[in-house]
Structure formats: structure tokens, C-alpha cells
Amino acid sequence: MFHFRFDAALRHRRFLEDQAKRELAEALRREEARREETAAARSLRRERRNEMDQLRLAGVHSGEILQYQAFDERMIREIEQRKRILAEAAGETARCRESVLSAMKARKMLEILEDADRRAHAERLRKEEEKFIGDIAVGRHIRRQRTPR
């Protein structure tokens, strides 16, 4: 029976890879949420700018337009902040992706070693079986020569 000498290490590497994949999935989810928040803020700013433009064309009092401008400036700052947060989330996603790739390489290296050990074990078994069959054949041949006919 074949027993891989680094089986515990391989199981641990698989666990680490699964954990890295879960972290990547969570990072992707967070990044997508930040992307949606940024898009929503941009959409809100666009809507309010359109309202402000319509009020200007309608000749509304400048006090109301100043309120819209203050809101627009605040939205610009908020969108910039959301862009920075999104960039941080994208960086975290990239780090998680690298972590997954590293874990996959480490696991693959041990799997290649396991495969090589498995092939070597099969070859040893084949040679032992071949030797055993050869010994039986030699024994039969000797017995046949010793028995009178």
C-alpha cells in the first residue's frame, strides 16, 4: 500500500489554498460593493447636476443653486474618497489573488512529488513482482530437472 511521506503537508497546503480562495472571494465581494457604492455616488451627483442645470435654465433664485453647488462639491470629495477606498479594495483583491496563486503553486509542487513517489512505488512493486515470478520460474525449472522422467 502506498503512503505519501508528505501527506500531512499536502493536506495542510490544500487547506491553506482553500482558505486563500475564501479570502479572495471575500475581497472580490468587498471590491464589488465599493465599486457599486462609487457608481451610486456618481449617479447621484449626475442627477443633482442635471437638476441644478434645469434650475439655472428656469431662472431659479441663486441661493438654491448655491445649495446645489455646495452639495456638488461635497459629492466630488465623497466620490474621490470612494475612489481611494475602491483602489485599496482592488489592491487587497490583487494581494489575495497572489496569495491564491502562491498557495496553488505550493500545493501543485507537493502533488507532483506525490505523483513521482506513487510512480516510483508502482515501479518497485512491479520489480518485486517480476523478481518473485522469476524466482518461482527458476524453482520450477530446478524441480523439473531433479525429478526423473
mmCIF file of N, CA and C in Angstrom:
data_model
loop_
_atom_site.group_PDB
_atom_site.id
_atom_site.type_symbol
_atom_site.label_atom_id
_atom_site.label_comp_id
_atom_site.label_asym_id
_atom_site.label_seq_id
_atom_site.Cartn_x
_atom_site.Cartn_y
_atom_site.Cartn_z
ATOM 1 N N MET A 1 0.838 -1.177 0.000
ATOM 2 C CA MET A 1 0.000 0.000 0.000
ATOM 3 C C MET A 1 0.886 1.245 0.000
ATOM 4 N N PHE A 2 0.531 2.200 -0.837
ATOM 5 C CA PHE A 2 1.314 3.422 -0.969
ATOM 6 C C PHE A 2 0.928 4.414 0.128
ATOM 7 N N HIS A 3 1.939 5.007 0.745
ATOM 8 C CA HIS A 3 1.724 6.072 1.719
ATOM 9 C C HIS A 3 2.678 7.210 1.362
ATOM 10 N N PHE A 4 2.108 8.375 1.044
ATOM 11 C CA PHE A 4 2.918 9.533 0.691
ATOM 12 C C PHE A 4 3.541 10.104 1.959
ATOM 13 N N ARG A 5 4.834 10.287 1.941
ATOM 14 C CA ARG A 5 5.561 10.712 3.144
ATOM 15 C C ARG A 5 5.227 12.143 3.569
ATOM 16 N N PHE A 6 4.764 12.962 2.631
ATOM 17 C CA PHE A 6 4.415 14.349 2.957
ATOM 18 C C PHE A 6 2.906 14.569 2.897
ATOM 19 N N ASP A 7 2.146 13.546 3.232
ATOM 20 C CA ASP A 7 0.690 13.639 3.140
ATOM 21 C C ASP A 7 0.138 14.739 4.051
ATOM 22 N N ALA A 8 0.644 14.850 5.259
ATOM 23 C CA ALA A 8 0.169 15.890 6.183
ATOM 24 C C ALA A 8 0.459 17.279 5.615
ATOM 25 N N ALA A 9 1.631 17.440 5.037
ATOM 26 C CA ALA A 9 1.984 18.733 4.439
ATOM 27 C C ALA A 9 1.072 19.041 3.256
ATOM 28 N N LEU A 10 0.770 18.031 2.455
ATOM 29 C CA LEU A 10 -0.112 18.231 1.305
ATOM 30 C C LEU A 10 -1.515 18.622 1.770
ATOM 31 N N ARG A 11 -2.022 17.938 2.786
ATOM 32 C CA ARG A 11 -3.350 18.293 3.314
ATOM 33 C C ARG A 11 -3.345 19.726 3.836
ATOM 34 N N HIS A 12 -2.264 20.117 4.508
ATOM 35 C CA HIS A 12 -2.162 21.479 5.032
ATOM 36 C C HIS A 12 -2.101 22.501 3.894
ATOM 37 N N ARG A 13 -1.349 22.186 2.867
ATOM 38 C CA ARG A 13 -1.267 23.103 1.718
ATOM 39 C C ARG A 13 -2.633 23.258 1.045
ATOM 40 N N ARG A 14 -3.373 22.168 0.952
ATOM 41 C CA ARG A 14 -4.730 22.246 0.377
ATOM 42 C C ARG A 14 -5.628 23.112 1.252
ATOM 43 N N PHE A 15 -5.497 22.962 2.564
ATOM 44 C CA PHE A 15 -6.272 23.786 3.490
ATOM 45 C C PHE A 15 -5.920 25.260 3.297
ATOM 46 N N LEU A 16 -4.618 25.560 3.210
ATOM 47 C CA LEU A 16 -4.188 26.947 3.018
ATOM 48 C C LEU A 16 -4.705 27.507 1.698
ATOM 49 N N GLU A 17 -4.701 26.677 0.665
ATOM 50 C CA GLU A 17 -5.216 27.128 -0.630
ATOM 51 C C GLU A 17 -6.714 27.422 -0.537
ATOM 52 N N ASP A 18 -7.461 26.540 0.103
ATOM 53 C CA ASP A 18 -8.901 26.774 0.265
ATOM 54 C C ASP A 18 -9.162 28.049 1.059
ATOM 55 N N GLN A 19 -8.375 28.250 2.094
ATOM 56 C CA GLN A 19 -8.521 29.451 2.908
ATOM 57 C C GLN A 19 -8.211 30.698 2.071
ATOM 58 N N ALA A 20 -7.167 30.644 1.272
ATOM 59 C CA ALA A 20 -6.810 31.780 0.417
ATOM 60 C C ALA A 20 -7.912 32.043 -0.605
ATOM 61 N N LYS A 21 -8.521 30.988 -1.124
ATOM 62 C CA LYS A 21 -9.622 31.165 -2.078
ATOM 63 C C LYS A 21 -10.829 31.819 -1.410
ATOM 64 N N ARG A 22 -11.114 31.424 -0.169
ATOM 65 C CA ARG A 22 -12.225 32.060 0.551
ATOM 66 C C ARG A 22 -11.929 33.543 0.789
ATOM 67 N N GLU A 23 -10.689 33.853 1.153
ATOM 68 C CA GLU A 23 -10.307 35.253 1.364
ATOM 69 C C GLU A 23 -10.409 36.044 0.064
ATOM 70 N N LEU A 24 -10.028 35.423 -1.044
ATOM 71 C CA LEU A 24 -10.143 36.091 -2.339
ATOM 72 C C LEU A 24 -11.606 36.364 -2.666
ATOM 73 N N ALA A 25 -12.464 35.388 -2.434
ATOM 74 C CA ALA A 25 -13.892 35.577 -2.710
ATOM 75 C C ALA A 25 -14.451 36.728 -1.873
ATOM 76 N N GLU A 26 -14.041 36.797 -0.620
ATOM 77 C CA GLU A 26 -14.498 37.883 0.251
ATOM 78 C C GLU A 26 -13.952 39.229 -0.235
ATOM 79 N N ALA A 27 -12.698 39.266 -0.644
ATOM 80 C CA ALA A 27 -12.101 40.508 -1.154
ATOM 81 C C ALA A 27 -12.799 40.946 -2.437
ATOM 82 N N LEU A 28 -13.120 39.996 -3.302
ATOM 83 C CA LEU A 28 -13.846 40.332 -4.531
ATOM 84 C C LEU A 28 -15.227 40.894 -4.206
ATOM 85 N N ARG A 29 -15.888 40.298 -3.210
ATOM 86 C CA ARG A 29 -17.205 40.788 -2.811
ATOM 87 C C ARG A 29 -17.101 42.220 -2.272
ATOM 88 N N ARG A 30 -16.097 42.473 -1.430
ATOM 89 C CA ARG A 30 -15.913 43.828 -0.889
ATOM 90 C C ARG A 30 -15.592 44.817 -2.004
ATOM 91 N N GLU A 31 -14.730 44.417 -2.925
ATOM 92 C CA GLU A 31 -14.373 45.316 -4.030
ATOM 93 C C GLU A 31 -15.600 45.646 -4.869
ATOM 94 N N GLU A 32 -16.412 44.648 -5.151
ATOM 95 C CA GLU A 32 -17.623 44.887 -5.943
ATOM 96 C C GLU A 32 -18.577 45.821 -5.198
ATOM 97 N N ALA A 33 -18.694 45.646 -3.880
ATOM 98 C CA ALA A 33 -19.552 46.536 -3.087
ATOM 99 C C ALA A 33 -19.031 47.971 -3.158
ATOM 100 N N ARG A 34 -17.715 48.157 -3.051
ATOM 101 C CA ARG A 34 -17.136 49.506 -3.149
ATOM 102 C C ARG A 34 -17.356 50.090 -4.541
ATOM 103 N N ARG A 35 -17.251 49.249 -5.552
ATOM 104 C CA ARG A 35 -17.476 49.707 -6.925
ATOM 105 C C ARG A 35 -18.928 50.184 -7.088
ATOM 106 N N GLU A 36 -19.864 49.425 -6.534
ATOM 107 C CA GLU A 36 -21.278 49.812 -6.626
ATOM 108 C C GLU A 36 -21.551 51.099 -5.856
ATOM 109 N N GLU A 37 -20.925 51.258 -4.679
ATOM 110 C CA GLU A 37 -21.092 52.484 -3.900
ATOM 111 C C GLU A 37 -20.567 53.691 -4.676
ATOM 112 N N THR A 38 -19.425 53.523 -5.318
ATOM 113 C CA THR A 38 -18.845 54.611 -6.100
ATOM 114 C C THR A 38 -19.746 54.960 -7.279
ATOM 115 N N ALA A 39 -20.260 53.948 -7.949
ATOM 116 C CA ALA A 39 -21.159 54.187 -9.085
ATOM 117 C C ALA A 39 -22.436 54.882 -8.621
ATOM 118 N N ALA A 40 -22.955 54.493 -7.459
ATOM 119 C CA ALA A 40 -24.173 55.127 -6.936
ATOM 120 C C ALA A 40 -23.909 56.598 -6.613
ATOM 121 N N ALA A 41 -22.752 56.898 -6.034
ATOM 122 C CA ALA A 41 -22.408 58.286 -5.715
ATOM 123 C C ALA A 41 -22.266 59.109 -6.993
ATOM 124 N N ARG A 42 -21.646 58.548 -7.997
ATOM 125 C CA ARG A 42 -21.516 59.256 -9.280
ATOM 126 C C ARG A 42 -22.885 59.502 -9.902
ATOM 127 N N SER A 43 -23.733 58.510 -9.824
ATOM 128 C CA SER A 43 -25.073 58.641 -10.389
ATOM 129 C C SER A 43 -25.860 59.733 -9.661
ATOM 130 N N LEU A 44 -25.766 59.757 -8.335
ATOM 131 C CA LEU A 44 -26.455 60.782 -7.554
ATOM 132 C C LEU A 44 -25.928 62.167 -7.918
ATOM 133 N N ARG A 45 -24.623 62.298 -8.037
ATOM 134 C CA ARG A 45 -24.042 63.595 -8.408
ATOM 135 C C ARG A 45 -24.529 64.027 -9.782
ATOM 136 N N ARG A 46 -24.564 63.091 -10.727
ATOM 137 C CA ARG A 46 -25.027 63.400 -12.081
ATOM 138 C C ARG A 46 -26.486 63.880 -12.055
ATOM 139 N N GLU A 47 -27.323 63.190 -11.281
ATOM 140 C CA GLU A 47 -28.737 63.582 -11.187
ATOM 141 C C GLU A 47 -28.872 64.986 -10.606
ATOM 142 N N ARG A 48 -28.122 65.271 -9.539
ATOM 143 C CA ARG A 48 -28.216 66.587 -8.902
ATOM 144 C C ARG A 48 -27.662 67.684 -9.805
ATOM 145 N N ARG A 49 -26.642 67.391 -10.573
ATOM 146 C CA ARG A 49 -26.121 68.393 -11.513
ATOM 147 C C ARG A 49 -27.153 68.685 -12.596
ATOM 148 N N ASN A 50 -27.834 67.647 -13.053
ATOM 149 C CA ASN A 50 -28.894 67.864 -14.046
ATOM 150 C C ASN A 50 -30.008 68.725 -13.458
ATOM 151 N N GLU A 51 -30.377 68.461 -12.192
ATOM 152 C CA GLU A 51 -31.399 69.278 -11.536
ATOM 153 C C GLU A 51 -30.928 70.722 -11.419
ATOM 154 N N MET A 52 -29.655 70.913 -11.055
ATOM 155 C CA MET A 52 -29.112 72.258 -10.919
ATOM 156 C C MET A 52 -29.125 72.975 -12.269
ATOM 157 N N ASP A 53 -28.758 72.278 -13.330
ATOM 158 C CA ASP A 53 -28.770 72.885 -14.662
ATOM 159 C C ASP A 53 -30.185 73.280 -15.064
ATOM 160 N N GLN A 54 -31.153 72.432 -14.736
ATOM 161 C CA GLN A 54 -32.545 72.753 -15.064
ATOM 162 C C GLN A 54 -33.025 73.966 -14.272
ATOM 163 N N LEU A 55 -32.609 74.049 -13.001
ATOM 164 C CA LEU A 55 -32.988 75.210 -12.193
ATOM 165 C C LEU A 55 -32.368 76.488 -12.751
ATOM 166 N N ARG A 56 -31.146 76.413 -13.204
ATOM 167 C CA ARG A 56 -30.486 77.580 -13.804
ATOM 168 C C ARG A 56 -31.249 78.045 -15.035
ATOM 169 N N LEU A 57 -31.602 77.074 -15.871
ATOM 170 C CA LEU A 57 -32.338 77.419 -17.088
ATOM 171 C C LEU A 57 -33.714 77.993 -16.759
ATOM 172 N N ALA A 58 -34.293 77.547 -15.654
ATOM 173 C CA ALA A 58 -35.617 78.030 -15.266
ATOM 174 C C ALA A 58 -35.525 79.391 -14.576
ATOM 175 N N GLY A 59 -34.315 79.828 -14.268
ATOM 176 C CA GLY A 59 -34.128 81.142 -13.656
ATOM 177 C C GLY A 59 -34.452 81.161 -12.172
ATOM 178 N N VAL A 60 -34.179 80.077 -11.484
ATOM 179 C CA VAL A 60 -34.451 79.984 -10.046
ATOM 180 C C VAL A 60 -33.452 80.845 -9.281
ATOM 181 N N HIS A 61 -33.841 81.225 -8.081
ATOM 182 C CA HIS A 61 -33.032 82.070 -7.204
ATOM 183 C C HIS A 61 -31.641 81.459 -7.003
ATOM 184 N N SER A 62 -30.633 82.313 -6.961
ATOM 185 C CA SER A 62 -29.250 81.845 -6.873
ATOM 186 C C SER A 62 -28.944 81.154 -5.542
ATOM 187 N N GLY A 63 -29.711 81.396 -4.495
ATOM 188 C CA GLY A 63 -29.498 80.735 -3.206
ATOM 189 C C GLY A 63 -29.689 79.230 -3.318
ATOM 190 N N GLU A 64 -30.711 78.836 -4.058
ATOM 191 C CA GLU A 64 -30.942 77.399 -4.254
ATOM 192 C C GLU A 64 -29.820 76.775 -5.080
ATOM 193 N N ILE A 65 -29.380 77.513 -6.066
ATOM 194 C CA ILE A 65 -28.301 76.994 -6.915
ATOM 195 C C ILE A 65 -27.014 76.856 -6.098
ATOM 196 N N LEU A 66 -26.781 77.791 -5.167
ATOM 197 C CA LEU A 66 -25.602 77.694 -4.302
ATOM 198 C C LEU A 66 -25.671 76.441 -3.428
ATOM 199 N N GLN A 67 -26.876 76.090 -2.977
ATOM 200 C CA GLN A 67 -27.027 74.860 -2.201
ATOM 201 C C GLN A 67 -26.650 73.649 -3.049
ATOM 202 N N TYR A 68 -27.098 73.649 -4.294
ATOM 203 C CA TYR A 68 -26.756 72.543 -5.194
ATOM 204 C C TYR A 68 -25.248 72.493 -5.441
ATOM 205 N N GLN A 69 -24.635 73.688 -5.578
ATOM 206 C CA GLN A 69 -23.191 73.717 -5.803
ATOM 207 C C GLN A 69 -22.432 73.183 -4.586
ATOM 208 N N ALA A 70 -22.888 73.535 -3.389
ATOM 209 C CA ALA A 70 -22.247 73.029 -2.168
ATOM 210 C C ALA A 70 -22.391 71.504 -2.107
ATOM 211 N N PHE A 71 -23.581 71.033 -2.450
ATOM 212 C CA PHE A 71 -23.803 69.582 -2.470
ATOM 213 C C PHE A 71 -22.895 68.924 -3.509
ATOM 214 N N ASP A 72 -22.769 69.567 -4.675
ATOM 215 C CA ASP A 72 -21.937 69.022 -5.749
ATOM 216 C C ASP A 72 -20.475 68.930 -5.305
ATOM 217 N N GLU A 73 -19.988 69.965 -4.635
ATOM 218 C CA GLU A 73 -18.602 69.943 -4.157
ATOM 219 C C GLU A 73 -18.398 68.844 -3.112
ATOM 220 N N ARG A 74 -19.392 68.682 -2.229
ATOM 221 C CA ARG A 74 -19.310 67.620 -1.230
ATOM 222 C C ARG A 74 -19.320 66.246 -1.906
ATOM 223 N N MET A 75 -20.125 66.105 -2.940
ATOM 224 C CA MET A 75 -20.186 64.834 -3.667
ATOM 225 C C MET A 75 -18.868 64.550 -4.394
ATOM 226 N N ILE A 76 -18.233 65.589 -4.917
ATOM 227 C CA ILE A 76 -16.934 65.407 -5.579
ATOM 228 C C ILE A 76 -15.924 64.845 -4.575
ATOM 229 N N ARG A 77 -15.890 65.430 -3.362
ATOM 230 C CA ARG A 77 -14.966 64.933 -2.331
ATOM 231 C C ARG A 77 -15.311 63.492 -1.936
ATOM 232 N N GLU A 78 -16.604 63.224 -1.812
ATOM 233 C CA GLU A 78 -17.025 61.870 -1.435
ATOM 234 C C GLU A 78 -16.659 60.858 -2.521
ATOM 235 N N ILE A 79 -16.849 61.228 -3.768
ATOM 236 C CA ILE A 79 -16.509 60.321 -4.874
ATOM 237 C C ILE A 79 -15.008 60.053 -4.891
ATOM 238 N N GLU A 80 -14.209 61.082 -4.656
ATOM 239 C CA GLU A 80 -12.754 60.894 -4.611
ATOM 240 C C GLU A 80 -12.365 59.959 -3.471
ATOM 241 N N GLN A 81 -13.019 60.140 -2.324
ATOM 242 C CA GLN A 81 -12.740 59.255 -1.193
ATOM 243 C C GLN A 81 -13.150 57.825 -1.539
ATOM 244 N N ARG A 82 -14.291 57.662 -2.171
ATOM 245 C CA ARG A 82 -14.752 56.324 -2.564
ATOM 246 C C ARG A 82 -13.803 55.698 -3.593
ATOM 247 N N LYS A 83 -13.242 56.521 -4.466
ATOM 248 C CA LYS A 83 -12.263 56.008 -5.437
ATOM 249 C C LYS A 83 -11.030 55.471 -4.714
ATOM 250 N N ARG A 84 -10.581 56.202 -3.683
ATOM 251 C CA ARG A 84 -9.420 55.737 -2.912
ATOM 252 C C ARG A 84 -9.739 54.423 -2.198
ATOM 253 N N ILE A 85 -10.925 54.351 -1.617
ATOM 254 C CA ILE A 85 -11.336 53.125 -0.928
ATOM 255 C C ILE A 85 -11.431 51.977 -1.925
ATOM 256 N N LEU A 86 -11.960 52.262 -3.115
ATOM 257 C CA LEU A 86 -12.055 51.240 -4.164
ATOM 258 C C LEU A 86 -10.663 50.777 -4.591
ATOM 259 N N ALA A 87 -9.730 51.715 -4.711
ATOM 260 C CA ALA A 87 -8.362 51.343 -5.086
ATOM 261 C C ALA A 87 -7.729 50.459 -4.006
ATOM 262 N N GLU A 88 -7.991 50.769 -2.740
ATOM 263 C CA GLU A 88 -7.479 49.925 -1.652
ATOM 264 C C GLU A 88 -8.087 48.528 -1.727
ATOM 265 N N ALA A 89 -9.389 48.467 -2.014
ATOM 266 C CA ALA A 89 -10.057 47.166 -2.130
ATOM 267 C C ALA A 89 -9.493 46.382 -3.314
ATOM 268 N N ALA A 90 -9.218 47.082 -4.413
ATOM 269 C CA ALA A 90 -8.632 46.412 -5.579
ATOM 270 C C ALA A 90 -7.228 45.898 -5.252
ATOM 271 N N GLY A 91 -6.474 46.671 -4.487
ATOM 272 C CA GLY A 91 -5.143 46.224 -4.058
ATOM 273 C C GLY A 91 -5.227 44.993 -3.171
ATOM 274 N N GLU A 92 -6.194 44.990 -2.265
ATOM 275 C CA GLU A 92 -6.394 43.828 -1.391
ATOM 276 C C GLU A 92 -6.781 42.605 -2.222
ATOM 277 N N THR A 93 -7.623 42.809 -3.220
ATOM 278 C CA THR A 93 -8.011 41.705 -4.104
ATOM 279 C C THR A 93 -6.789 41.167 -4.842
ATOM 280 N N ALA A 94 -5.942 42.059 -5.316
ATOM 281 C CA ALA A 94 -4.731 41.625 -6.024
ATOM 282 C C ALA A 94 -3.815 40.834 -5.086
ATOM 283 N N ARG A 95 -3.683 41.293 -3.841
ATOM 284 C CA ARG A 95 -2.853 40.562 -2.870
ATOM 285 C C ARG A 95 -3.440 39.179 -2.594
ATOM 286 N N CYS A 96 -4.754 39.114 -2.467
ATOM 287 C CA CYS A 96 -5.407 37.815 -2.236
ATOM 288 C C CYS A 96 -5.220 36.900 -3.441
ATOM 289 N N ARG A 97 -5.306 37.472 -4.632
ATOM 290 C CA ARG A 97 -5.120 36.669 -5.847
ATOM 291 C C ARG A 97 -3.702 36.102 -5.890
ATOM 292 N N GLU A 98 -2.719 36.922 -5.526
ATOM 293 C CA GLU A 98 -1.330 36.452 -5.469
ATOM 294 C C GLU A 98 -1.168 35.359 -4.417
ATOM 295 N N SER A 99 -1.856 35.527 -3.306
ATOM 296 C CA SER A 99 -1.802 34.525 -2.242
ATOM 297 C C SER A 99 -2.372 33.196 -2.726
ATOM 298 N N VAL A 100 -3.471 33.259 -3.469
ATOM 299 C CA VAL A 100 -4.070 32.031 -4.016
ATOM 300 C C VAL A 100 -3.101 31.370 -4.990
ATOM 301 N N LEU A 101 -2.501 32.164 -5.865
ATOM 302 C CA LEU A 101 -1.554 31.600 -6.832
ATOM 303 C C LEU A 101 -0.363 30.958 -6.128
ATOM 304 N N SER A 102 0.134 31.617 -5.102
ATOM 305 C CA SER A 102 1.257 31.067 -4.344
ATOM 306 C C SER A 102 0.865 29.755 -3.668
ATOM 307 N N ALA A 103 -0.326 29.728 -3.074
ATOM 308 C CA ALA A 103 -0.798 28.503 -2.413
ATOM 309 C C ALA A 103 -1.006 27.385 -3.425
ATOM 310 N N MET A 104 -1.505 27.739 -4.613
ATOM 311 C CA MET A 104 -1.709 26.726 -5.653
ATOM 312 C C MET A 104 -0.375 26.142 -6.104
ATOM 313 N N LYS A 105 0.626 27.000 -6.257
ATOM 314 C CA LYS A 105 1.947 26.517 -6.668
ATOM 315 C C LYS A 105 2.541 25.589 -5.613
ATOM 316 N N ALA A 106 2.399 25.959 -4.347
ATOM 317 C CA ALA A 106 2.936 25.131 -3.261
ATOM 318 C C ALA A 106 2.244 23.771 -3.235
ATOM 319 N N ARG A 107 0.919 23.782 -3.405
ATOM 320 C CA ARG A 107 0.167 22.523 -3.427
ATOM 321 C C ARG A 107 0.561 21.694 -4.636
ATOM 322 N N LYS A 108 0.664 22.327 -5.773
ATOM 323 C CA LYS A 108 0.996 21.613 -7.013
ATOM 324 C C LYS A 108 2.375 20.968 -6.902
ATOM 325 N N MET A 109 3.314 21.667 -6.269
ATOM 326 C CA MET A 109 4.657 21.118 -6.105
ATOM 327 C C MET A 109 4.599 19.805 -5.313
ATOM 328 N N LEU A 110 3.828 19.795 -4.231
ATOM 329 C CA LEU A 110 3.708 18.566 -3.441
ATOM 330 C C LEU A 110 2.939 17.485 -4.196
ATOM 331 N N GLU A 111 1.943 17.885 -4.987
ATOM 332 C CA GLU A 111 1.206 16.888 -5.768
ATOM 333 C C GLU A 111 2.104 16.244 -6.822
ATOM 334 N N ILE A 112 2.991 17.032 -7.415
ATOM 335 C CA ILE A 112 3.942 16.479 -8.386
ATOM 336 C C ILE A 112 4.874 15.494 -7.685
ATOM 337 N N LEU A 113 5.336 15.871 -6.491
ATOM 338 C CA LEU A 113 6.190 14.973 -5.712
ATOM 339 C C LEU A 113 5.430 13.699 -5.343
ATOM 340 N N GLU A 114 4.164 13.840 -4.962
ATOM 341 C CA GLU A 114 3.350 12.666 -4.627
ATOM 342 C C GLU A 114 3.198 11.758 -5.849
ATOM 343 N N ASP A 115 2.948 12.357 -6.996
ATOM 344 C CA ASP A 115 2.801 11.571 -8.221
ATOM 345 C C ASP A 115 4.094 10.822 -8.546
ATOM 346 N N ALA A 116 5.226 11.503 -8.397
ATOM 347 C CA ALA A 116 6.514 10.852 -8.654
ATOM 348 C C ALA A 116 6.741 9.706 -7.667
ATOM 349 N N ASP A 117 6.420 9.935 -6.396
ATOM 350 C CA ASP A 117 6.561 8.867 -5.395
ATOM 351 C C ASP A 117 5.629 7.701 -5.704
ATOM 352 N N ARG A 118 4.417 8.010 -6.146
ATOM 353 C CA ARG A 118 3.449 6.963 -6.483
ATOM 354 C C ARG A 118 3.965 6.120 -7.657
ATOM 355 N N ARG A 119 4.519 6.784 -8.671
ATOM 356 C CA ARG A 119 5.080 6.051 -9.819
ATOM 357 C C ARG A 119 6.274 5.201 -9.385
ATOM 358 N N ALA A 120 7.138 5.761 -8.537
ATOM 359 C CA ALA A 120 8.305 5.006 -8.050
ATOM 360 C C ALA A 120 7.854 3.804 -7.231
ATOM 361 N N HIS A 121 6.822 3.980 -6.435
ATOM 362 C CA HIS A 121 6.286 2.872 -5.639
ATOM 363 C C HIS A 121 5.730 1.785 -6.564
ATOM 364 N N ALA A 122 4.989 2.194 -7.579
ATOM 365 C CA ALA A 122 4.435 1.222 -8.532
ATOM 366 C C ALA A 122 5.561 0.480 -9.253
ATOM 367 N N GLU A 123 6.623 1.194 -9.583
ATOM 368 C CA GLU A 123 7.765 0.559 -10.255
ATOM 369 C C GLU A 123 8.451 -0.438 -9.322
ATOM 370 N N ARG A 124 8.619 -0.080 -8.045
ATOM 371 C CA ARG A 124 9.198 -1.011 -7.073
ATOM 372 C C ARG A 124 8.338 -2.267 -6.943
ATOM 373 N N LEU A 125 7.025 -2.075 -6.860
ATOM 374 C CA LEU A 125 6.122 -3.232 -6.764
ATOM 375 C C LEU A 125 6.232 -4.114 -8.004
ATOM 376 N N ARG A 126 6.300 -3.465 -9.163
ATOM 377 C CA ARG A 126 6.416 -4.225 -10.412
ATOM 378 C C ARG A 126 7.697 -5.048 -10.424
ATOM 379 N N LYS A 127 8.805 -4.429 -10.000
ATOM 380 C CA LYS A 127 10.082 -5.149 -9.972
ATOM 381 C C LYS A 127 10.063 -6.284 -8.956
ATOM 382 N N GLU A 128 9.463 -6.038 -7.787
ATOM 383 C CA GLU A 128 9.366 -7.101 -6.780
ATOM 384 C C GLU A 128 8.529 -8.264 -7.308
ATOM 385 N N GLU A 129 7.422 -7.928 -7.957
ATOM 386 C CA GLU A 129 6.558 -8.974 -8.516
ATOM 387 C C GLU A 129 7.289 -9.737 -9.619
ATOM 388 N N GLU A 130 8.009 -8.996 -10.443
ATOM 389 C CA GLU A 130 8.783 -9.619 -11.519
ATOM 390 C C GLU A 130 9.840 -10.557 -10.933
ATOM 391 N N LYS A 131 10.525 -10.115 -9.887
ATOM 392 C CA LYS A 131 11.534 -10.944 -9.235
ATOM 393 C C LYS A 131 10.891 -12.180 -8.617
ATOM 394 N N PHE A 132 9.740 -11.998 -7.968
ATOM 395 C CA PHE A 132 9.037 -13.115 -7.356
ATOM 396 C C PHE A 132 8.636 -14.145 -8.413
ATOM 397 N N ILE A 133 8.075 -13.669 -9.510
ATOM 398 C CA ILE A 133 7.673 -14.578 -10.592
ATOM 399 C C ILE A 133 8.902 -15.271 -11.174
ATOM 400 N N GLY A 134 10.003 -14.538 -11.324
ATOM 401 C CA GLY A 134 11.248 -15.139 -11.814
ATOM 402 C C GLY A 134 11.766 -16.209 -10.868
ATOM 403 N N ASP A 135 11.716 -15.932 -9.562
ATOM 404 C CA ASP A 135 12.153 -16.924 -8.571
ATOM 405 C C ASP A 135 11.290 -18.180 -8.638
ATOM 406 N N ILE A 136 9.986 -18.008 -8.798
ATOM 407 C CA ILE A 136 9.089 -19.164 -8.916
ATOM 408 C C ILE A 136 9.438 -19.967 -10.167
ATOM 409 N N ALA A 137 9.675 -19.277 -11.268
ATOM 410 C CA ALA A 137 10.009 -19.970 -12.517
ATOM 411 C C ALA A 137 11.324 -20.738 -12.372
ATOM 412 N N VAL A 138 12.311 -20.129 -11.739
ATOM 413 C CA VAL A 138 13.592 -20.806 -11.530
ATOM 414 C C VAL A 138 13.390 -22.027 -10.639
ATOM 415 N N GLY A 139 12.607 -21.874 -9.575
ATOM 416 C CA GLY A 139 12.326 -23.001 -8.684
ATOM 417 C C GLY A 139 11.643 -24.140 -9.414
ATOM 418 N N ARG A 140 10.686 -23.858 -10.244
ATOM 419 C CA ARG A 140 10.007 -24.900 -11.023
ATOM 420 C C ARG A 140 10.988 -25.601 -11.961
ATOM 421 N N HIS A 141 11.817 -24.782 -12.601
ATOM 422 C CA HIS A 141 12.791 -25.350 -13.538
ATOM 423 C C HIS A 141 13.737 -26.313 -12.807
ATOM 424 N N ILE A 142 14.218 -25.905 -11.638
ATOM 425 C CA ILE A 142 15.129 -26.763 -10.860
ATOM 426 C C ILE A 142 14.415 -28.034 -10.426
ATOM 427 N N ARG A 143 13.164 -27.921 -9.964
ATOM 428 C CA ARG A 143 12.409 -29.109 -9.547
ATOM 429 C C ARG A 143 12.186 -30.052 -10.720
ATOM 430 N N ARG A 144 11.914 -29.526 -11.884
ATOM 431 C CA ARG A 144 11.703 -30.373 -13.061
ATOM 432 C C ARG A 144 12.987 -31.113 -13.428
ATOM 433 N N GLN A 145 14.113 -30.431 -13.288
ATOM 434 C CA GLN A 145 15.375 -31.089 -13.618
ATOM 435 C C GLN A 145 15.717 -32.181 -12.606
ATOM 436 N N ARG A 146 15.320 -32.035 -11.369
ATOM 437 C CA ARG A 146 15.623 -33.016 -10.330
ATOM 438 C C ARG A 146 14.714 -34.242 -10.396
ATOM 439 N N THR A 147 13.523 -34.068 -10.821
ATOM 440 C CA THR A 147 12.601 -35.222 -10.872
ATOM 441 C C THR A 147 12.886 -36.055 -12.110
ATOM 442 N N PRO A 148 12.990 -37.392 -11.900
ATOM 443 C CA PRO A 148 13.240 -38.258 -13.064
ATOM 444 C C PRO A 148 11.985 -38.385 -13.915
ATOM 445 N N ARG A 149 12.199 -38.603 -15.164
ATOM 446 C CA ARG A 149 11.066 -38.709 -16.085
ATOM 447 C C ARG A 149 10.874 -40.095 -16.529
#
